Amino acid sequence: MPKDFEAKTTGIGAPMKRREDIRFLTGRGVYTDDIKLAGQTYAVIVRSQVAHGRIKAIRTEAAAAMEGVLAIFTGEDFKDVGGNPAGWLIKSRNGEPMREPKRPVLAHGKVRHVGDAYAAVIAETYEQGRAAAQQLADDTDIEELPAIIDMKAAAADATNRVHDEIPDNLCYDWGWIEDNRAAVEEVFARAPHVTTLELVNNRLIPNAMEPRASIGEYFPGTGDYKLTTTSQNPHLTRLLVAAFVLGIPENKLTVVAPDVGGGFGSKIYHYGEEALVLAAAKRLGRPVRWTAERSESFLSDAHGRDHVTKIELACEKDGTFLAFRTETFANVGAYLSNFATVTPTFLHGTLMAGPYKVPHVYVNVKTVFTNTAPVDAYRGAGRPEATFSLERVVDQMCRELGLDAFEVRRKNFLTPDMFPYTTPVGLVYDTGNYQATLDKVIEMADVAGFESRRAASAAKGLLRGLGLSTWIEACGIAPSHLVGILGARVGLYDAATVRVNATGNISIMVGAHSHGQGHETVFAQVAADRLGVPESSIEIVHGDTSKIPFGMGSYGSRSLAVCGVAMTKAIDKIIAKGKKIAAHMLEASEADITFEAGKFAVAGTDKAKTFGEIAFSAYVPHNYPLETLEPGLEETAFYDPANFTYPAGAYLCEAEVDPETGKVTIEAFHCADDFGNVMNPMIVEGQVHGGVGQGIGQALLESTTYDETGQLLTGSYMDYAMPRASDVPFYNVDYSCQTPCTHNPLGVKGCGEAGAIGSPPAVVNAVIDALHRGGHTHIKHIDMPVSPQRVWAAING
Amino acid sequence: MKVSLTVNGKPMSGEVEGRTLLSTFLRETLSLTGTHIGCDTSQCGACTVHVDGAQVKSCTVFALDVQGSSVTTIEGMANTDGSLGRIQQAFQDHHGLQCGFCTPGMVMASAALLAVNPTPTEAEVRHHLEGNICRCTGYHNIVKAVMAASDAIPAE
Ligand code: FES
Ligand code: FES
């Protein structure tokens, strides 16, 4: 970590150790499955074993009569309630709205993917529930239909339909920006050079280590419901369950997301099991709990990525970019998960200019229903797909024209004097310095010494390559006004309440949710810095809709950039009110009161009141301006960002390929990121490590494979290759190039997704570079995961 | 059937069925929920504990099989005064955890490594942790933490 950060021990910029670690390290974290309730019952879900089929009969009698069975639910029980809605309306190129099939709590009429939930058993014990679920599966008749798996075939098939009412299995055919299409075509028609690549962005299974779990409770005395669940955003879940699915009043439902063991997107969404346990708790009058087995997670968590893309780059012979054009097929799976429709469109197409001054871009995305698990946002969400396409095609163009990959990027970068900059795909980048991060990463990676390292590898019979990726993302999600125009059905502000207690300590209730990010530490750090009080006097409360204001949770690298700003705004209100109280107590004019280091003072005098004295006076208002000021010291602020934030960076991967086996080893991985201001460098580094680890997983290991009948062949850790400790190196991380965000007062940009966005193309570029340097110049591209088998086949093919 | 054993130094017993896994017994019967369940194929390591000093995935043994044994879980790793034990402290110092779900298993696996190999190399640490999956940290700070904890072991 850069030296000046090591020096700080407290406040903004200090690598403070995490307070939440104590409970996690001693086994005292409380995750959903750790909660035990009196009278609790167990839900076991019955899932489809076929990818596509018509439910003919579910004979419940035998299962219902089994020992311990309390209730059985099928799709019939939920056919009259609402469906789980799509959070974003996308319009097709022809102006038509997307096709939006109902997503029921339990499948009704048809099952649409292996793992599709169509019934549930509630029993006294888990084992009894399992036995009855097995019986129920045996007693179900499903007429199997041909599975629709391949996206392009699905879109071309007019008869076989995932949803009977959707003729070509197409959700939408989106063009961005459609009005620019003709102009882009013209540029391509006269371009001196065009590079084309066909790429697969492999489907990934998020695999947060804590499986999804939900507990439903119903309190007949008041008619209140409570849902404890593995969620990244409890308020959104409450809204969806209450208003859209079950039709219960929002104020009769509390949603609690306690300690949550990772999310990466997969726990943003509302899932049917959450509505099920609530409905079952009401019917039984007892708590109903459900915890996914890992094999259920593989089958039913929202997956990520899964794009097939053709990208073209038009340029001058000297490598000056003229235009990008893409055609992408995006797999949405069997149903629309909550943010499935925006991920391949506005989180992807709007990033298709990268950090470059390319004048023309056109993006076409056809999003297709298939008989596979729903696909939604996974760490990075659309932006990794955009970055992968861009950075791969740029590298390929350099190879075709014999140009230097570093120089071509430099030549095409936006320069610092060009901000704010409106891209041809509709975003306004506020600030950045892409040259700086590129220079930095070159220095970090000792690019000058590469040739000797390559020679040393060659002496061992190994091929060494260097892969560059320069990335940008839009995060701090999101300006509500803008996303509303683009089709969002929610606002994406956030909120915080700062409650100064009578004794002077502080509770801060935040809408952001921490499931690994360390908010309890960092938010306290930021607040302490602003208030001039010790961190230890501040408690951060999150994850419980009965305690926190209506915030929108954590995803899209938004926690500090949106909720953190809401918190600072609430703190500013506290300080403003404190000044009024101090002015009264010190018999001075409010304009003369200063606030610094936790003290309200009359400027130019030694008259002052401590923060604690002001707080006490607010709650014991004996000497207090009651006629003009309310007692108490508590403020809430909502903050809706004016723009996205635009972190960017340059990543360099050095990889070694064994031509005998095809095995790729990451020898070094360097990241130079611009996250704007950094609040806790230790946590920022950890976020980059985790993101790069996942990106290397995508690039080298992780493959989600459905066979042609729709069976998931990679449904366990024996078949789905998760990155393990020996698959990855130490990462070399730097964030000293900082262009602070211009439109939020913290100057922060967000760092949670960067690693997963920037790293896959760097890895693949390194592998291709190694192969070319080794003389295997016929290899243009290898799809991810770049497995030994694929590398070997490419070499020998 | 009754199983009696020592858990974190204290005698404990409980009723189990023949098929009850040690992980289930710890979590459900003894309410020691620090031991986590991350998979159903014995691959993730979140459930790692020590049985008579040896590293064991508690989802791979039946509770009855550890009759009379001494089991240590994450709840037993702190110092007697309640402060973090050496390995736990190294994990906090080096940010070796994010969501905390894999953490109990990582700490238990690391402790087992350091007990037999007090000065492992980076490669040995990575190799030893092959059976423990972390999705959050990219392993960087976990490996750093284990190396740091190993350096801290005084030569005896
Ligand atoms: S729960 Fe035991 S190895 Fe995963
Ligand atoms: S810290 Fe979350 S899985 Fe390891």
Tab-separated table of N, CA, C and O and ligand atoms in Angstrom, chain B residues 36-39 42-45 47 57 59, ligand 1:
chain	number	residue	atom	x	y	z
B	36	HIS	N	-19.630	-23.509	9.595
B	36	HIS	CA	-20.586	-23.198	8.524
B	36	HIS	C	-20.728	-24.350	7.531
B	36	HIS	O	-19.815	-25.163	7.377
B	37	ILE	N	-21.865	-24.349	6.842
B	37	ILE	CA	-22.110	-25.336	5.794
B	37	ILE	C	-22.163	-24.595	4.460
B	37	ILE	O	-23.086	-23.824	4.219
B	38	GLY	N	-21.178	-24.832	3.618
B	38	GLY	CA	-21.144	-24.124	2.348
B	38	GLY	C	-21.405	-25.001	1.146
B	38	GLY	O	-21.489	-24.509	0.026
B	39	CYS	N	-21.509	-26.320	1.356
B	39	CYS	CA	-21.730	-27.192	0.206
B	39	CYS	C	-22.325	-28.509	0.652
B	39	CYS	O	-22.483	-28.758	1.848
B	42	SER	N	-18.712	-31.903	0.232
B	42	SER	CA	-17.446	-31.943	0.979
B	42	SER	C	-16.304	-31.269	0.243
B	42	SER	O	-15.172	-31.746	0.253
B	43	GLN	N	-16.602	-30.137	-0.386
B	43	GLN	CA	-15.591	-29.468	-1.200
B	43	GLN	C	-15.205	-28.087	-0.704
B	43	GLN	O	-14.185	-27.563	-1.138
B	44	CYS	N	-15.985	-27.464	0.146
B	44	CYS	CA	-15.762	-26.034	0.384
B	44	CYS	C	-14.934	-25.745	1.620
B	44	CYS	O	-14.325	-24.680	1.721
B	45	GLY	N	-14.949	-26.629	2.596
B	45	GLY	CA	-14.126	-26.430	3.785
B	45	GLY	C	-14.674	-25.469	4.822
B	45	GLY	O	-14.038	-25.256	5.860
B	47	CYS	N	-16.820	-25.943	6.883
B	47	CYS	CA	-17.203	-26.697	8.079
B	47	CYS	C	-16.005	-27.268	8.822
B	47	CYS	O	-16.171	-28.096	9.719
B	57	LYS	N	-13.189	-32.074	7.866
B	57	LYS	CA	-14.404	-31.416	7.389
B	57	LYS	C	-15.578	-32.049	8.125
B	57	LYS	O	-15.875	-33.236	7.919
B	59	CYS	N	-18.598	-32.025	7.850
B	59	CYS	CA	-19.712	-32.561	7.083
B	59	CYS	C	-19.395	-33.942	6.521
B	59	CYS	O	-20.223	-34.545	5.857
C	1	FES	S1	-19.760	-27.987	4.155
C	1	FES	FE1	-18.214	-29.389	4.589
C	1	FES	S2	-16.889	-29.147	2.914
C	1	FES	FE2	-18.519	-27.819	2.395
